[in-house]
Amino acid sequence: MGSTGSGNFSDYPTGRGNDNRCDKAFSVKLEDIEHCDFFKANGTVPAVGTPLSISHSKRVVAQTADGEIVGNLPTSFNYLAACLRQGYKYEGQVRDSKVGSVASVSADFAAVAP
Amino acid sequence: MTSVPLLMGEISIDVTVTPRGQEQKLRLGGIVHAARGFWASSQPFAVAAVLPSYLEVAARKYMAALGCIHFHILGTIYGAPNVTLVFDPTEVDDQEYDTLLRDERSVTFNSEFTTADLVIHSDVLAFPGVYDLAKACELLPPNARLHVDAAYDIEGVDSLSKLDRPIATILMSTSSDLFRKIGSAGIAPLVANLAPLGADVIVLKENRGGSRMHITLDNATHLLPAQLSSTVNSVGVGDVFAAAYLAHLRTGPLEAGWRATYAAAAYSQTTDPDVFASTVRRESLLSLQEMKDLGGTSLPWEMRPNKHIYLAAPDFARADRRAIERAASSLSYHNFRVRRPVQENGELPLGSDGLALDEMYRKDVDLLDHCQLLFAVPTGKDPGTLVEIGLAIAKGIPVVVYDPGRECDNTMVIAGSRCYSTDLDLCLNSVFRLLGTEGVTHHA
């Protein structure tokens, strides 16, 4: 329990809490698309609906079933690295993608707890 | 007996002043923040506390729950309850701490407290306060390594010189008065000003722009990027950094600094101690190299004035400028150069002719061209602000929209912006991400 109210000190550790951030689904706009494996190999972005998963390869990345990295996740998603280390998995698919002046890929992911 | 670090300083009560209708939030503060950092880092510790007598029972009990193995009373505070009101828990701007009856406080040292009580502590993390730090340091064992978090109540370098003992680590925040006096020009002058103290390590905590660590032995400065996320409460984040740093110092200062950065970020994202500890312990699974490769956000203090931010808003004399002033104040607090076209180029009277309008338009666009980011506050759906947003998007200048009234909840505004939010905290994070370096770690 966090600090609530002003009647007493209520934020004693209980040992029962857990960070549920690893359990949360999320949507993300990937970064550095043109510099990643998929674009370099195929000259384009994955189609909408392409299955993706999250992996930790120096950065937290989204990759295809073949292991081709599509893009990096913003550093605000760095917390996923530790979640992955604990055994969480994140599976999802491409929600939107386009090749234009700047390639873009957005994706949705759901968490699979260990 | 295994040595544990000694945590020295005041214990207070932090009260986060919440909006009307919400119950105030209250928790133990002062060195208790650092204590939570030790606890989450699985580091037992001891305490030499300065506090009002009425807090002693509660403080002993709470500290014991965090793993405190010895609780010493260093001194007693009289004349004030040592309660601090916090009006901005997210530090989008100056947090405006208001310590009640702060001018009436006095400290009486505990005459029964002696060096013999502290002989087992080889490291001391000291937080200066209303008590006489030099006198407190006289009680420390001669071979104890001193780490000072010089956030408050340090007048100048002389105050630290008077401690008359080696200082292993000096930690300082850009929000501290001491930093404003001796470090605001940059890390190099800061290190030079602190050089006479001979510290092994100097850490400058730069809020959302990350931290920098200068290691004297290497004469090298290292970036410790921030791990930005939504801020719940940033009070005590710097203290947690200091504690986590000391808890991991056995692995070397650089790794300790990285782990401290992660712990500090975790502390800012929750007031639930179990969630905080769970996050810290999970992230301890990452290696130093993994943390480095993941990167984060870095934007050193002295580089920020070079980042000109165009404030697009109905910044007119007769307009409701509360949100605009809040945004401008926040950006200025974080040391960005805020360019306000209405203030710089002037405000045309109603009925101005076409030539005057054209001239003003060109001045504003010219100003925009000299800025690295456009920060919009589209109060009242101001059409000029919306045009400026569009111009910036077309020019490839990143746009952040702070729309507390959600007046421009529109596809073009939202999708064209790099960040659109009613939350100034999130907008500010985006400013740092867009203007800082992301995912890159290197020497400063």
Coordinates of C-alpha atoms in Angstrom, one line a residue:
Chain A
M1 CA 0.0 0.0 0.0
G2 CA 1.3 3.4 -0.9
S3 CA 1.1 6.5 1.3
T4 CA -2.5 7.3 1.7
G5 CA -4.3 9.6 4.0
S6 CA -2.9 11.5 6.9
G7 CA -4.2 9.6 9.9
N8 CA -1.1 7.5 10.3
F9 CA 2.0 6.1 8.5
S10 CA 0.3 3.5 6.2
D11 CA 3.1 2.7 3.8
Y12 CA 4.8 -0.1 5.7
P13 CA 6.2 -2.8 3.4
T14 CA 4.1 -5.9 3.5
G15 CA 6.1 -8.2 1.3
R16 CA 2.9 -8.9 -0.6
G17 CA 3.0 -6.2 -3.3
N18 CA 4.3 -6.7 -6.7
D19 CA 4.9 -4.5 -9.6
N20 CA 2.2 -5.3 -12.1
R21 CA 3.8 -3.2 -14.8
C22 CA 5.2 -6.3 -16.4
D23 CA 1.7 -7.7 -16.8
K24 CA 0.3 -4.7 -18.7
A25 CA -0.5 -4.8 -22.4
F26 CA 0.8 -1.8 -24.4
S27 CA 0.8 -0.2 -27.8
V28 CA 4.0 1.3 -29.1
K29 CA 5.4 3.2 -32.0
L30 CA 8.7 1.7 -32.9
E31 CA 11.9 3.7 -33.6
D32 CA 14.9 3.4 -35.9
I33 CA 12.9 1.3 -38.4
E34 CA 15.2 2.0 -41.4
H35 CA 18.3 0.9 -39.3
C36 CA 16.9 -2.4 -38.3
D37 CA 17.1 -5.9 -39.8
F38 CA 13.7 -6.1 -41.4
F39 CA 13.8 -2.9 -43.3
K40 CA 17.4 -3.5 -44.4
A41 CA 16.6 -7.0 -45.6
N42 CA 13.3 -6.3 -47.3
G43 CA 13.4 -2.6 -48.1
T44 CA 10.0 -2.2 -46.6
V45 CA 8.0 -2.5 -43.3
P46 CA 6.0 -5.5 -42.2
A47 CA 2.3 -5.6 -43.2
V48 CA -0.5 -4.9 -40.8
G49 CA -1.2 -8.0 -38.8
T50 CA 2.3 -9.4 -38.9
P51 CA 2.9 -11.3 -35.6
L52 CA 5.6 -9.7 -33.5
S53 CA 7.3 -10.4 -30.2
I54 CA 9.4 -8.4 -27.8
S55 CA 13.1 -9.3 -27.3
H56 CA 16.1 -7.8 -25.5
S57 CA 19.0 -7.3 -27.9
K58 CA 21.0 -4.5 -26.4
R59 CA 17.9 -2.4 -26.8
V60 CA 14.3 -3.7 -26.2
V61 CA 13.2 -4.6 -29.7
A62 CA 10.2 -5.9 -31.6
Q63 CA 11.0 -8.8 -33.9
T64 CA 9.2 -11.1 -36.3
A65 CA 8.7 -14.8 -35.9
D66 CA 11.8 -15.3 -37.9
G67 CA 13.8 -13.1 -35.5
E68 CA 14.2 -10.1 -37.8
I69 CA 14.2 -7.0 -35.7
V70 CA 11.6 -4.5 -36.9
G71 CA 12.4 -1.6 -34.6
N72 CA 13.5 -0.5 -31.2
L73 CA 11.1 0.4 -28.5
P74 CA 11.5 3.9 -27.0
T75 CA 13.7 3.9 -23.9
S76 CA 10.6 4.5 -21.8
F77 CA 10.0 0.8 -22.3
N78 CA 13.4 -0.2 -20.9
Y79 CA 11.6 -1.7 -17.9
L80 CA 10.6 -4.6 -20.2
A81 CA 14.2 -5.9 -20.3
A82 CA 13.9 -6.9 -16.6
C83 CA 10.4 -8.3 -17.2
L84 CA 11.8 -10.5 -20.0
R85 CA 14.6 -11.6 -17.7
Q86 CA 12.0 -12.7 -15.2
G87 CA 10.3 -14.9 -17.8
Y88 CA 7.6 -12.6 -19.2
K89 CA 6.9 -12.7 -22.9
Y90 CA 5.2 -10.2 -25.1
E91 CA 3.3 -11.2 -28.2
G92 CA 1.5 -9.0 -30.5
Q93 CA 1.1 -7.8 -34.1
V94 CA 1.7 -4.8 -36.4
R95 CA -1.2 -2.4 -36.0
D96 CA -0.1 0.2 -38.6
S97 CA 2.9 0.5 -40.9
K98 CA 3.9 2.7 -43.7
V99 CA 6.9 3.5 -45.8
G100 CA 7.1 7.2 -46.5
S101 CA 9.6 9.9 -45.9
V102 CA 10.1 8.2 -42.6
A103 CA 9.2 4.6 -42.2
S104 CA 6.8 3.9 -39.3
V105 CA 5.5 0.9 -37.5
S106 CA 3.1 0.7 -34.6
A107 CA 2.2 -2.4 -32.8
D108 CA 0.1 -3.8 -29.9
F109 CA 1.5 -6.3 -27.4
A110 CA 0.0 -8.4 -24.7
A111 CA 1.9 -9.9 -21.8
V112 CA 2.3 -13.6 -21.1
A113 CA 3.3 -14.2 -17.5
P114 CA 5.9 -16.8 -16.7
Chain B
M1 CA 30.5 -7.9 13.0
T2 CA 29.9 -7.0 9.3
S3 CA 29.9 -3.3 8.7
V4 CA 26.7 -1.7 7.5
P5 CA 26.4 1.9 6.2
L6 CA 25.3 4.6 8.6
L7 CA 22.6 6.9 7.4
M8 CA 22.8 10.3 9.1
G9 CA 20.4 13.2 8.9
E10 CA 17.0 14.5 9.8
I11 CA 13.7 12.6 9.9
S12 CA 10.7 14.6 8.9
I13 CA 7.1 14.2 7.7
D14 CA 6.3 14.9 4.0
V15 CA 2.8 15.9 3.3
T16 CA 1.8 16.0 -0.3
V17 CA -0.9 18.7 -0.6
T18 CA -3.5 17.2 -2.9
P19 CA -6.4 18.9 -4.6
R20 CA -9.6 19.8 -2.7
G21 CA -11.7 16.7 -2.0
Q22 CA -8.7 14.3 -1.9
E23 CA -7.2 13.2 1.4
Q24 CA -3.7 14.5 2.0
K25 CA -0.9 12.0 1.5
L26 CA 1.6 11.7 4.3
R27 CA 4.8 9.7 4.8
L28 CA 8.0 9.8 6.7
G29 CA 10.6 11.8 4.9
G30 CA 14.1 13.2 5.3
I31 CA 16.6 10.3 5.5
V32 CA 13.7 7.8 5.5
H33 CA 13.7 8.1 1.7
A34 CA 17.3 7.0 1.6
A35 CA 16.4 4.2 4.0
R36 CA 13.8 2.9 1.6
G37 CA 16.5 2.9 -1.0
F38 CA 18.8 0.8 1.2
W39 CA 15.9 -1.6 1.9
A40 CA 14.9 -2.0 -1.7
S41 CA 18.6 -2.7 -2.5
S42 CA 18.6 -5.4 0.2
Q43 CA 21.2 -3.4 2.2
P44 CA 20.9 -3.4 6.0
F45 CA 21.9 -0.1 7.5
A46 CA 22.0 1.9 10.7
V47 CA 20.7 5.4 11.4
A48 CA 21.9 8.4 13.3
A49 CA 18.8 10.6 13.3
V50 CA 18.0 14.2 14.1
L51 CA 14.3 14.5 14.7
P52 CA 11.5 15.9 17.0
S53 CA 11.0 13.7 20.0
Y54 CA 7.3 13.0 19.1
L55 CA 8.5 11.2 15.9
E56 CA 10.9 8.8 17.6
V57 CA 8.6 5.9 18.3
A58 CA 7.1 5.9 14.8
A59 CA 10.5 6.4 13.2
R60 CA 12.2 3.6 15.1
K61 CA 9.3 1.2 14.2
Y62 CA 9.3 2.2 10.5
M63 CA 13.1 2.1 10.1
A64 CA 13.2 -1.3 11.7
A65 CA 10.7 -2.5 9.1
L66 CA 13.1 -1.3 6.5
G67 CA 16.0 -3.3 7.9
C68 CA 17.6 -0.8 10.2
I69 CA 19.8 -2.7 12.7
H70 CA 20.8 0.2 14.9
F71 CA 18.7 3.4 15.5
H72 CA 20.7 6.2 17.2
I73 CA 19.4 9.5 18.3
L74 CA 22.0 12.0 17.1
G75 CA 20.0 15.0 18.1
T76 CA 16.5 16.3 18.9
I77 CA 14.8 19.1 17.0
Y78 CA 12.9 21.7 19.0
G79 CA 10.6 24.5 18.0
A80 CA 9.0 22.9 14.9
P81 CA 7.2 19.6 14.0
N82 CA 9.6 19.0 11.1
V83 CA 6.7 18.8 8.7
T84 CA 7.2 19.7 5.0
L85 CA 4.4 20.5 2.7
V86 CA 5.0 19.5 -0.9
F87 CA 2.9 21.3 -3.5
D88 CA 4.3 19.8 -6.6
P89 CA 5.1 16.1 -6.1
T90 CA 6.1 15.5 -9.7
E91 CA 8.7 18.4 -9.9
V92 CA 7.5 19.8 -13.2
D93 CA 8.5 23.0 -11.6
D94 CA 10.0 24.1 -8.3
Q95 CA 8.5 21.8 -5.8
E96 CA 8.0 24.7 -3.3
Y97 CA 8.8 22.7 -0.2
D98 CA 7.4 24.5 2.8
T99 CA 8.8 23.3 6.1
L100 CA 6.6 24.5 8.9
L101 CA 8.2 26.8 11.4
R102 CA 11.6 26.1 9.7
D103 CA 13.0 29.4 11.1
E104 CA 12.2 28.3 14.7
R105 CA 14.0 25.0 14.6
S106 CA 16.9 24.3 16.8
V107 CA 18.9 21.1 17.5
T108 CA 20.3 19.7 20.7
F109 CA 22.8 17.0 20.3
N110 CA 22.4 13.8 22.3
S111 CA 25.2 13.9 24.8
E112 CA 25.0 10.1 25.3
F113 CA 25.8 9.5 21.6
T114 CA 29.5 8.8 21.2
T115 CA 32.0 7.6 18.6
A116 CA 31.9 4.2 20.3
D117 CA 28.4 3.8 19.0
L118 CA 29.5 4.2 15.4
V119 CA 32.8 2.3 15.3
I120 CA 31.4 -0.5 13.2
H121 CA 30.3 1.7 10.3
S122 CA 32.9 2.1 7.6
D123 CA 30.7 4.2 5.3
V124 CA 28.5 7.1 6.3
L125 CA 25.9 8.7 4.1
A126 CA 25.2 12.1 5.4
F127 CA 22.3 14.4 4.5
P128 CA 23.0 17.9 5.8
G129 CA 20.2 19.7 7.6
V130 CA 19.4 22.0 10.4
Y131 CA 21.9 20.3 12.6
D132 CA 25.7 21.1 12.8
L133 CA 27.1 18.7 10.3
A134 CA 30.7 19.4 11.3
K135 CA 30.0 18.6 14.9
A136 CA 28.2 15.4 13.9
C137 CA 31.2 14.4 11.8
E138 CA 33.4 14.8 14.8
L139 CA 31.6 11.8 16.3
L140 CA 32.3 9.6 13.3
P141 CA 35.1 7.0 13.5
P142 CA 38.3 8.5 12.0
N143 CA 38.5 5.8 9.2
A144 CA 34.8 6.0 8.2
R145 CA 34.3 7.0 4.6
L146 CA 32.0 10.0 4.3
H147 CA 29.5 10.4 1.4
V148 CA 27.6 13.7 1.4
D149 CA 24.4 14.4 -0.4
A150 CA 24.8 18.2 -0.5
A151 CA 21.1 18.9 -1.5
Y152 CA 20.2 21.5 1.2
D153 CA 21.7 23.4 4.0
I154 CA 25.1 23.7 2.6
E155 CA 26.1 27.3 2.1
G156 CA 29.3 26.7 0.1
V157 CA 32.3 24.6 -0.4
D158 CA 33.7 26.0 2.8
S159 CA 31.0 24.3 4.7
L160 CA 32.2 20.9 3.4
S161 CA 35.9 21.9 4.0
K162 CA 35.1 22.4 7.7
L163 CA 34.1 18.8 8.0
D164 CA 37.9 18.3 8.3
R165 CA 37.9 14.8 7.0
P166 CA 38.1 13.1 3.6
I167 CA 34.9 13.0 1.6
A168 CA 34.6 9.9 -0.6
T169 CA 31.5 11.0 -2.6
I170 CA 29.8 14.3 -3.1
L171 CA 26.3 14.1 -4.6
M172 CA 24.5 17.2 -5.7
S173 CA 21.3 18.0 -7.5
T174 CA 20.6 20.8 -10.0
S175 CA 17.7 21.8 -7.8
S176 CA 20.1 22.6 -4.9
D177 CA 21.1 26.1 -3.9
L178 CA 24.8 25.0 -3.8
F179 CA 24.7 23.9 -7.4
R180 CA 23.2 27.2 -8.4
K181 CA 26.2 28.9 -6.7
I182 CA 29.1 26.8 -7.9
G183 CA 28.0 24.4 -10.7
S184 CA 25.4 26.0 -12.9
A185 CA 28.0 26.8 -15.6
G186 CA 28.7 23.1 -16.1
I187 CA 30.2 19.9 -14.8
A188 CA 33.8 21.1 -15.4
P189 CA 33.5 24.2 -13.2
L190 CA 31.6 22.2 -10.6
V191 CA 34.4 19.6 -10.4
A192 CA 37.0 22.4 -10.3
N193 CA 35.2 24.1 -7.5
L194 CA 34.9 20.9 -5.5
A195 CA 38.5 19.8 -6.2
P196 CA 39.9 21.1 -2.9
L197 CA 37.7 18.6 -1.1
G198 CA 39.5 15.7 -2.8
A199 CA 36.4 13.5 -3.3
D200 CA 36.8 10.3 -5.1
V201 CA 33.5 10.7 -7.0
I202 CA 31.3 13.7 -7.7
V203 CA 27.7 13.0 -8.9
L204 CA 25.5 15.6 -10.4
K205 CA 21.9 14.6 -10.4
E206 CA 20.2 16.5 -13.2
N207 CA 16.5 15.5 -12.8
R208 CA 14.9 14.3 -16.0
G209 CA 18.1 14.9 -17.9
G210 CA 19.9 12.0 -16.2
S211 CA 23.0 12.3 -14.0
R212 CA 26.7 12.7 -14.5
M213 CA 29.5 11.1 -12.5
H214 CA 33.0 12.4 -12.3
I215 CA 35.5 9.8 -11.1
T216 CA 38.6 11.6 -9.9
L217 CA 41.0 8.6 -10.4
D218 CA 40.1 8.5 -14.1
N219 CA 39.6 12.2 -14.5
A220 CA 36.6 11.1 -16.6
T221 CA 32.9 12.1 -16.5
H222 CA 30.3 9.5 -17.3
L223 CA 26.7 9.9 -18.3
L224 CA 24.1 8.1 -16.3
P225 CA 20.9 8.5 -18.5
A226 CA 17.5 8.9 -16.9
Q227 CA 14.9 6.2 -17.1
L228 CA 11.9 8.4 -17.7
S229 CA 8.4 7.3 -17.1
S230 CA 5.2 8.8 -15.6
T231 CA 6.0 10.5 -12.3
V232 CA 3.9 9.7 -9.3
N233 CA 6.0 11.4 -6.6
S234 CA 9.6 12.6 -7.1
V235 CA 10.2 13.6 -3.5
G236 CA 13.2 11.8 -2.1
V237 CA 14.2 10.4 -5.5
G238 CA 17.7 11.9 -5.1
D239 CA 18.0 10.5 -1.7
V240 CA 17.2 7.0 -3.0
F241 CA 19.8 7.5 -5.6
A242 CA 22.4 8.2 -3.0
A243 CA 21.5 5.2 -0.9
A244 CA 21.3 2.8 -3.8
Y245 CA 24.7 4.1 -5.0
L246 CA 26.3 3.4 -1.7
A247 CA 24.6 0.0 -1.5
H248 CA 26.2 -1.1 -4.7
L249 CA 29.5 0.8 -4.4
R250 CA 31.4 -2.5 -3.8
T251 CA 30.9 -3.2 -7.6
G252 CA 32.6 0.1 -8.5
P253 CA 31.2 3.6 -8.7
L254 CA 30.1 3.4 -12.3
E255 CA 27.9 0.3 -11.8
A256 CA 26.7 1.8 -8.5
G257 CA 25.7 4.9 -10.4
W258 CA 23.7 3.0 -13.0
R259 CA 21.9 0.9 -10.4
A260 CA 21.2 4.1 -8.5
T261 CA 19.6 5.7 -11.6
Y262 CA 17.3 2.7 -12.0
A263 CA 16.4 2.7 -8.3
A264 CA 15.6 6.5 -8.4
A265 CA 13.4 6.0 -11.4
A266 CA 11.5 3.2 -9.7
Y267 CA 11.0 5.4 -6.6
S268 CA 9.5 8.2 -8.6
Q269 CA 6.9 5.9 -10.2
T270 CA 5.1 4.7 -7.0
T271 CA 4.6 5.5 -3.3
D272 CA 4.0 1.8 -2.7
P273 CA 7.2 0.5 -1.0
D274 CA 6.5 -3.1 -2.1
V275 CA 6.1 -2.1 -5.7
F276 CA 9.2 0.0 -5.5
A277 CA 11.3 -2.8 -4.0
S278 CA 9.9 -5.3 -6.5
T279 CA 11.0 -3.2 -9.4
V280 CA 14.4 -2.5 -8.0
R281 CA 15.0 -6.2 -7.3
R282 CA 13.8 -7.3 -10.7
E283 CA 16.0 -4.7 -12.4
S284 CA 19.0 -5.9 -10.5
L285 CA 19.0 -8.9 -12.8
L286 CA 20.4 -6.7 -15.6
S287 CA 24.1 -6.4 -15.9
L288 CA 26.0 -3.2 -16.1
Q289 CA 26.6 -3.7 -19.9
E290 CA 22.9 -4.4 -20.4
M291 CA 21.9 -1.2 -18.6
K292 CA 24.4 0.7 -20.7
D293 CA 23.1 -0.8 -23.9
L294 CA 19.5 0.0 -23.0
G295 CA 20.5 3.7 -22.7
G296 CA 18.0 6.3 -21.5
T297 CA 17.6 10.1 -21.7
S298 CA 20.5 12.4 -21.2
L299 CA 20.4 16.2 -21.4
P300 CA 23.1 17.9 -19.3
W301 CA 22.1 21.1 -17.5
E302 CA 24.4 23.5 -19.2
M303 CA 23.3 22.3 -22.7
R304 CA 19.7 23.1 -22.2
P305 CA 19.8 26.8 -22.7
N306 CA 21.0 26.0 -26.2
K307 CA 17.7 24.3 -26.7
H308 CA 15.3 27.0 -27.8
I309 CA 11.7 26.2 -27.3
Y310 CA 9.0 28.1 -29.1
L311 CA 6.1 28.6 -26.8
A312 CA 3.0 28.6 -29.1
A313 CA 0.1 29.9 -27.1
P314 CA -2.4 32.8 -26.8
D315 CA 0.1 34.6 -24.7
F316 CA -1.8 37.8 -24.8
A317 CA -2.1 40.3 -22.0
R318 CA -5.9 39.8 -21.6
A319 CA -6.0 36.0 -22.1
D320 CA -6.2 33.3 -19.5
R321 CA -2.5 32.5 -19.2
R322 CA -2.5 30.2 -16.2
A323 CA -1.6 27.1 -18.2
I324 CA 0.8 29.1 -20.3
E325 CA 2.6 30.5 -17.4
R326 CA 2.7 27.0 -15.8
A327 CA 4.3 25.6 -18.9
A328 CA 6.8 28.4 -19.3
S329 CA 7.8 28.3 -15.7
S330 CA 8.3 24.6 -15.9
L331 CA 10.5 24.8 -18.9
S332 CA 12.5 27.6 -17.5
Y333 CA 12.9 25.8 -14.2
H334 CA 14.5 23.0 -16.1
N335 CA 16.9 25.5 -17.7
F336 CA 15.5 25.5 -21.3
R337 CA 15.5 28.8 -23.2
V338 CA 11.8 29.5 -23.7
R339 CA 11.0 31.8 -26.6
R340 CA 7.7 33.6 -26.2
P341 CA 6.9 35.3 -29.6
V342 CA 4.2 37.5 -28.2
Q343 CA 6.6 38.8 -25.5
E344 CA 9.6 39.1 -27.8
N345 CA 7.9 40.3 -31.0
G346 CA 5.1 42.1 -29.5
E347 CA 1.3 42.0 -29.5
L348 CA -0.5 43.7 -32.3
P349 CA -3.6 45.8 -31.4
L350 CA -6.9 44.8 -32.8
G351 CA -7.5 46.2 -36.2
S352 CA -3.9 46.3 -37.3
D353 CA -3.4 46.6 -41.0
G354 CA -2.3 43.9 -43.4
L355 CA 1.3 45.1 -43.5
A356 CA 1.6 45.0 -39.7
L357 CA 0.1 41.5 -39.6
D358 CA 2.5 40.3 -42.3
E359 CA 5.5 41.8 -40.6
M360 CA 4.5 40.1 -37.3
Y361 CA 3.8 36.8 -39.0
R362 CA 7.3 36.8 -40.5
K363 CA 9.0 37.7 -37.2
D364 CA 7.2 34.8 -35.5
V365 CA 8.0 32.4 -38.2
D366 CA 11.7 33.5 -38.2
L367 CA 11.7 32.9 -34.4
L368 CA 10.3 29.5 -34.9
D369 CA 13.0 28.7 -37.4
H370 CA 15.6 29.3 -34.7
C371 CA 14.0 26.9 -32.3
Q372 CA 14.5 23.2 -31.8
L373 CA 11.1 22.4 -30.5
L374 CA 7.6 23.9 -30.4
F375 CA 5.7 23.6 -27.1
A376 CA 2.0 24.5 -27.6
V377 CA -0.6 25.4 -25.0
P378 CA -3.7 25.8 -27.2
T379 CA -5.8 27.5 -24.6
G380 CA -9.2 28.5 -26.0
K381 CA -8.5 26.6 -29.3
D382 CA -6.4 29.6 -30.2
P383 CA -6.2 29.6 -34.1
G384 CA -2.7 31.2 -34.1
T385 CA -1.4 28.4 -31.9
L386 CA -2.9 25.8 -34.2
V387 CA -1.3 27.4 -37.3
E388 CA 2.0 27.4 -35.5
I389 CA 1.7 23.7 -34.7
G390 CA 1.1 23.1 -38.4
L391 CA 4.0 25.2 -39.4
A392 CA 6.3 23.3 -37.0
I393 CA 5.1 20.0 -38.2
A394 CA 5.7 21.0 -41.8
K395 CA 9.2 22.2 -41.0
G396 CA 10.1 19.0 -39.1
I397 CA 10.3 20.8 -35.8
P398 CA 9.1 18.4 -33.1
V399 CA 5.8 19.5 -31.4
V400 CA 4.7 18.9 -27.9
V401 CA 1.1 19.9 -27.0
Y402 CA 0.1 20.5 -23.4
D403 CA -3.7 20.8 -23.5
P404 CA -4.9 20.6 -19.9
G405 CA -8.5 21.4 -20.9
R406 CA -8.4 18.9 -23.7
E407 CA -9.7 21.6 -26.0
C408 CA -7.9 20.5 -29.1
D409 CA -8.5 16.8 -28.8
N410 CA -8.3 16.5 -32.6
T411 CA -6.7 13.9 -34.9
M412 CA -4.4 16.4 -36.7
V413 CA -3.2 17.9 -33.5
I414 CA -2.7 14.6 -31.7
A415 CA -1.2 12.7 -34.6
G416 CA 0.9 15.5 -35.8
S417 CA 2.5 16.0 -32.4
R418 CA 5.3 14.0 -30.9
C419 CA 3.4 14.2 -27.6
Y420 CA -0.1 15.4 -26.8
S421 CA -1.2 15.3 -23.2
T422 CA -3.3 17.0 -20.5
D423 CA -0.4 16.1 -18.1
L424 CA 2.5 18.5 -17.9
D425 CA 4.7 15.8 -16.4
L426 CA 4.4 13.7 -19.6
C427 CA 4.9 16.7 -21.8
L428 CA 8.0 17.6 -20.0
N429 CA 9.4 14.1 -20.3
S430 CA 8.8 14.3 -24.0
V431 CA 10.7 17.5 -24.2
F432 CA 13.7 15.9 -22.6
R433 CA 13.5 12.8 -24.9
L434 CA 13.2 15.0 -28.0
L435 CA 15.9 17.4 -27.1
G436 CA 18.2 15.0 -25.3
T437 CA 20.2 11.9 -26.4
E438 CA 18.3 8.7 -26.3
G439 CA 19.7 5.2 -26.3
V440 CA 23.3 6.4 -26.4
T441 CA 25.8 6.3 -23.6
H442 CA 29.1 8.0 -23.8
H443 CA 31.5 10.1 -21.9
A444 CA 30.5 13.6 -21.3

